Coordinates of C-alpha atoms and ligand atoms in Angstrom, one line a residue:
M11 CA -11.5 -46.1 -26.7
K12 CA -8.3 -45.9 -28.7
Q13 CA -5.3 -47.9 -27.5
T14 CA -3.3 -44.7 -26.9
E15 CA -6.0 -43.5 -24.4
Q16 CA -5.9 -46.8 -22.5
H17 CA -2.1 -46.7 -22.2
L18 CA -1.4 -43.0 -21.9
P19 CA 1.9 -42.2 -20.2
K20 CA 1.4 -40.2 -17.0
H21 CA 4.8 -38.5 -17.5
I22 CA 6.5 -37.8 -20.8
A23 CA 10.0 -36.4 -20.9
I24 CA 11.4 -34.9 -24.1
I25 CA 14.9 -34.1 -25.3
M26 CA 14.1 -31.5 -27.9
D27 CA 17.0 -31.9 -30.3
G28 CA 17.8 -30.8 -33.9
N29 CA 16.9 -27.1 -33.9
G30 CA 20.3 -26.1 -35.2
R31 CA 20.2 -28.6 -38.0
W32 CA 16.7 -27.6 -38.9
A33 CA 17.9 -24.0 -39.3
E34 CA 21.1 -25.0 -41.2
K35 CA 19.1 -26.9 -43.7
R36 CA 17.3 -23.6 -44.5
F37 CA 20.6 -21.6 -44.5
M38 CA 19.4 -19.7 -41.5
P39 CA 21.0 -18.9 -38.2
R40 CA 20.7 -21.5 -35.4
L41 CA 18.4 -19.1 -33.4
F42 CA 15.9 -19.4 -36.2
G43 CA 15.7 -23.1 -35.4
H44 CA 15.2 -22.5 -31.7
K45 CA 12.4 -20.0 -32.5
A46 CA 10.7 -22.7 -34.6
G47 CA 11.4 -25.1 -31.7
V48 CA 9.2 -22.9 -29.4
E49 CA 6.3 -23.4 -31.8
A50 CA 6.7 -27.2 -31.6
L51 CA 6.9 -26.9 -27.8
R52 CA 3.6 -25.0 -27.8
S53 CA 1.8 -27.6 -29.8
V54 CA 3.2 -30.5 -27.7
I55 CA 2.2 -28.8 -24.5
S56 CA -1.3 -28.2 -25.8
R57 CA -1.7 -31.8 -27.0
C58 CA -0.4 -33.3 -23.7
S59 CA -2.8 -31.0 -21.8
S60 CA -5.9 -32.0 -23.8
L61 CA -5.0 -35.7 -23.6
G62 CA -4.7 -35.6 -19.8
V63 CA -1.0 -36.3 -19.4
E64 CA 0.0 -35.5 -15.8
V65 CA 3.6 -34.3 -16.3
L66 CA 5.6 -33.2 -19.3
T67 CA 9.3 -32.5 -18.8
L68 CA 11.2 -30.6 -21.5
Y69 CA 15.0 -30.4 -21.7
A70 CA 15.4 -26.7 -22.7
F71 CA 18.9 -25.9 -21.4
S72 CA 21.5 -28.3 -20.0
T73 CA 24.4 -27.5 -17.7
E74 CA 26.7 -28.1 -20.8
N75 CA 24.8 -25.7 -23.0
W76 CA 26.7 -22.7 -21.5
K77 CA 29.6 -23.8 -23.7
R78 CA 27.7 -22.6 -26.8
P79 CA 28.5 -19.2 -28.3
A80 CA 27.3 -16.3 -26.1
D81 CA 24.8 -15.0 -28.7
E82 CA 23.1 -18.4 -28.9
V83 CA 23.0 -18.7 -25.1
G84 CA 21.6 -15.2 -24.8
G85 CA 19.1 -15.9 -27.6
L86 CA 17.8 -19.0 -25.8
M87 CA 17.4 -17.1 -22.5
E88 CA 15.5 -14.4 -24.4
L89 CA 13.3 -17.0 -26.1
L90 CA 12.5 -18.4 -22.6
V91 CA 11.6 -15.0 -21.3
Q92 CA 9.4 -14.2 -24.3
F93 CA 7.7 -17.6 -24.2
L94 CA 6.7 -17.1 -20.6
Q95 CA 5.6 -13.5 -21.1
K96 CA 3.5 -14.4 -24.1
E97 CA 2.1 -17.7 -23.1
I98 CA 1.6 -17.7 -19.4
A99 CA -1.9 -16.3 -19.3
E100 CA -3.1 -19.0 -21.8
L101 CA -1.2 -21.7 -20.0
H102 CA -2.8 -20.6 -16.7
R103 CA -6.3 -20.5 -18.2
N104 CA -5.8 -24.1 -19.2
G105 CA -4.9 -25.1 -15.7
I106 CA -1.3 -25.8 -16.6
K107 CA 1.3 -25.7 -13.8
I108 CA 4.7 -24.4 -14.8
R109 CA 7.8 -25.6 -12.8
C110 CA 11.4 -25.2 -13.7
I111 CA 14.0 -27.8 -12.7
G112 CA 17.7 -27.2 -12.5
D113 CA 20.1 -24.7 -10.9
L114 CA 18.1 -21.6 -11.7
S115 CA 20.5 -19.4 -9.7
A116 CA 22.9 -19.2 -12.7
L117 CA 20.2 -17.9 -15.1
P118 CA 20.1 -14.2 -16.0
E119 CA 18.0 -12.2 -13.5
R120 CA 15.3 -11.4 -16.0
A121 CA 14.9 -15.1 -16.7
Q122 CA 14.8 -16.0 -13.0
A123 CA 12.2 -13.3 -12.4
E124 CA 10.0 -14.6 -15.2
V125 CA 10.3 -18.2 -14.1
E126 CA 9.4 -17.3 -10.6
K127 CA 6.4 -15.3 -11.8
A128 CA 5.2 -18.3 -13.9
R129 CA 5.7 -20.7 -11.0
S130 CA 3.8 -18.6 -8.4
L131 CA 0.9 -17.8 -10.7
T132 CA 0.3 -21.4 -11.7
E133 CA 1.3 -23.3 -8.5
S134 CA -2.3 -24.2 -7.5
N135 CA -3.3 -25.4 -10.9
T136 CA -4.3 -29.0 -11.2
G137 CA -3.9 -29.8 -14.9
L138 CA -0.8 -30.7 -16.8
T139 CA 2.5 -30.0 -14.9
V140 CA 5.2 -28.7 -17.3
N141 CA 8.7 -29.0 -15.9
I142 CA 11.1 -26.9 -18.0
A143 CA 14.7 -28.1 -17.4
L144 CA 17.0 -25.1 -17.3
N145 CA 20.6 -25.3 -16.4
Y146 CA 19.7 -28.9 -15.6
G147 CA 22.1 -31.8 -15.3
G148 CA 21.3 -35.3 -14.1
R149 CA 24.6 -35.7 -12.3
D150 CA 24.2 -32.3 -10.7
E151 CA 20.8 -33.3 -9.4
L152 CA 22.1 -36.5 -8.0
L153 CA 25.0 -34.7 -6.2
R154 CA 22.6 -32.2 -4.8
A155 CA 20.4 -35.1 -3.4
A156 CA 23.5 -36.8 -2.0
K157 CA 24.6 -33.6 -0.3
G158 CA 21.1 -33.0 1.1
L159 CA 21.0 -36.5 2.6
A160 CA 24.6 -36.3 3.9
A161 CA 23.7 -33.0 5.6
A162 CA 20.6 -34.5 7.2
V163 CA 22.6 -37.4 8.5
A164 CA 25.4 -35.1 9.8
S165 CA 22.9 -33.0 11.7
G166 CA 21.3 -36.0 13.2
S167 CA 17.8 -35.5 11.6
L168 CA 18.2 -38.6 9.5
A169 CA 19.6 -42.1 10.3
L170 CA 21.9 -43.8 7.8
E171 CA 19.4 -46.7 7.5
E172 CA 16.7 -44.1 6.6
I173 CA 18.5 -43.4 3.3
T174 CA 16.0 -45.3 1.1
A175 CA 15.0 -44.8 -2.5
D176 CA 11.9 -42.9 -1.2
A177 CA 14.1 -40.6 0.9
F178 CA 16.5 -40.1 -2.0
E179 CA 13.6 -39.2 -4.3
K180 CA 12.5 -36.5 -2.0
H181 CA 15.7 -34.6 -2.7
L182 CA 15.2 -34.6 -6.5
Y183 CA 13.7 -31.7 -8.4
T184 CA 10.9 -34.0 -9.5
S185 CA 10.0 -35.0 -6.0
G186 CA 6.4 -36.2 -5.7
Q187 CA 5.9 -36.7 -9.4
P188 CA 5.7 -40.0 -11.2
D189 CA 8.8 -41.1 -13.0
P190 CA 8.7 -40.6 -16.8
D191 CA 6.9 -43.6 -18.5
L192 CA 8.2 -42.4 -21.9
I193 CA 11.2 -40.5 -23.0
I194 CA 11.3 -39.0 -26.5
R195 CA 14.5 -37.8 -28.3
T196 CA 14.2 -36.2 -31.7
S197 CA 16.8 -35.7 -34.5
G198 CA 18.2 -39.2 -34.7
E199 CA 20.5 -39.0 -31.7
Q200 CA 20.2 -41.9 -29.2
R201 CA 21.7 -40.7 -26.0
I202 CA 20.5 -39.6 -22.5
S203 CA 22.8 -36.6 -22.4
N204 CA 22.7 -36.3 -18.6
F205 CA 18.9 -36.0 -18.5
L206 CA 16.9 -37.4 -15.5
L207 CA 19.4 -40.1 -14.7
W208 CA 17.6 -41.4 -11.6
Q209 CA 14.0 -41.0 -13.0
L210 CA 14.6 -42.7 -16.3
A211 CA 15.4 -46.1 -14.7
Y212 CA 12.4 -47.9 -16.2
S213 CA 11.2 -45.5 -18.9
E214 CA 10.4 -46.5 -22.5
F215 CA 12.6 -44.8 -25.1
Y216 CA 11.3 -43.4 -28.3
F217 CA 13.8 -42.1 -30.8
T218 CA 12.8 -40.4 -34.1
D219 CA 14.7 -38.8 -36.9
V220 CA 12.3 -35.9 -37.0
L221 CA 14.0 -32.6 -36.0
W222 CA 12.4 -30.9 -33.0
P223 CA 10.9 -28.0 -35.0
D224 CA 9.0 -30.5 -37.1
F225 CA 7.8 -32.5 -34.1
D226 CA 4.1 -31.6 -33.9
S227 CA 1.0 -33.1 -32.2
N228 CA 0.9 -35.7 -35.0
E229 CA 4.4 -36.8 -34.2
L230 CA 3.5 -37.0 -30.6
D231 CA 0.6 -39.2 -31.4
K232 CA 2.9 -41.6 -33.3
A233 CA 5.2 -41.8 -30.2
L234 CA 2.1 -42.5 -28.0
E235 CA 0.9 -45.2 -30.3
T236 CA 4.3 -46.9 -30.2
Y237 CA 4.4 -46.6 -26.4
A238 CA 0.9 -48.1 -26.1
K239 CA 2.0 -51.2 -28.0
R240 CA 4.9 -51.8 -25.6
H241 CA 4.7 -54.2 -22.8
R242 CA 6.4 -52.8 -19.7
R243 CA 7.7 -55.4 -17.3
F244 CA 9.7 -53.4 -14.7
G245 CA 12.2 -56.3 -14.4
K246 CA 9.5 -58.9 -13.9
L247 CA 8.6 -61.7 -16.3
Ligands
FPP327 C1 18.8 -28.8 -29.1 O1 18.9 -28.5 -30.4 C2 17.9 -27.8 -28.5 C3 18.3 -27.0 -27.5 C4 19.6 -27.0 -26.8 C5 17.4 -26.0 -26.9 C6 15.9 -26.3 -26.9 C7 15.2 -25.1 -26.8 C8 14.0 -24.8 -27.3 C9 13.2 -25.8 -28.1 C10 13.4 -23.4 -27.3 C11 13.6 -22.6 -26.0 C12 13.0 -23.1 -24.8 C13 11.9 -22.6 -24.2 C14 11.4 -23.3 -22.9 C15 11.2 -21.4 -24.6 P1 20.4 -28.2 -31.0 O2 20.5 -26.7 -31.1 O3 21.4 -28.9 -30.2 O4 20.3 -28.8 -32.4 P2 21.4 -29.4 -33.3 O5 21.9 -30.7 -32.6 O6 20.8 -29.7 -34.6 O7 22.5 -28.4 -33.4

């Protein structure tokens, strides 16, 4: 058995960065880079699914991404809709479960409808779970959890002493899922950018200069090999 198979992360989270630079290098509009990014996303989903990874979380659109020019925001939403329409049957056939995390209420109605269709079609699948983070922000998620707990305490259904890490975790979008073992960020940037602030507490980081559209299953295998060599201690000796 290869080392990567013995030490396969249960949950991989990815900050898919560098689409814009990939397009600029080719003197093409940024959306061209995002389109190429969708191809990378397809190959990484397929590799994770065949390796037996349990959860893959992809940062597709952050709460800050609304500040981009309207045509880029619209283009990204359209890519999401097209991706779900084109790929959902195949994803479903492969037992993949699609979930979206983030405040979906701010998405265009068409995107919300497509996301809901994908969720309900695949909810009973038992293969790879793909969390697509859309209008997602880590601080937003923590505030949402804090409000949920505060409301439960105020209504008397939860005692103050019952606010434990487990109780907190139940209010996160990723409730019930293992925390990411590995977080990958492409394009040479080395920041968390408000992603999974609670869940990344003990994750291994893997940074690569490869731009997201060039990140294929080979690149994923390199990240997995690096991960397999690391010794995770969780604060212990
Ligand atoms: C960051 O690159 C990437 C994004 C903000 C969007 C990621 C989206 C996709 C890969 C495709 C659409 C998603 C789905 C689920 C169909 P950047 O544009 O910030 O790159 P730059 O830093 O080089 O400008």
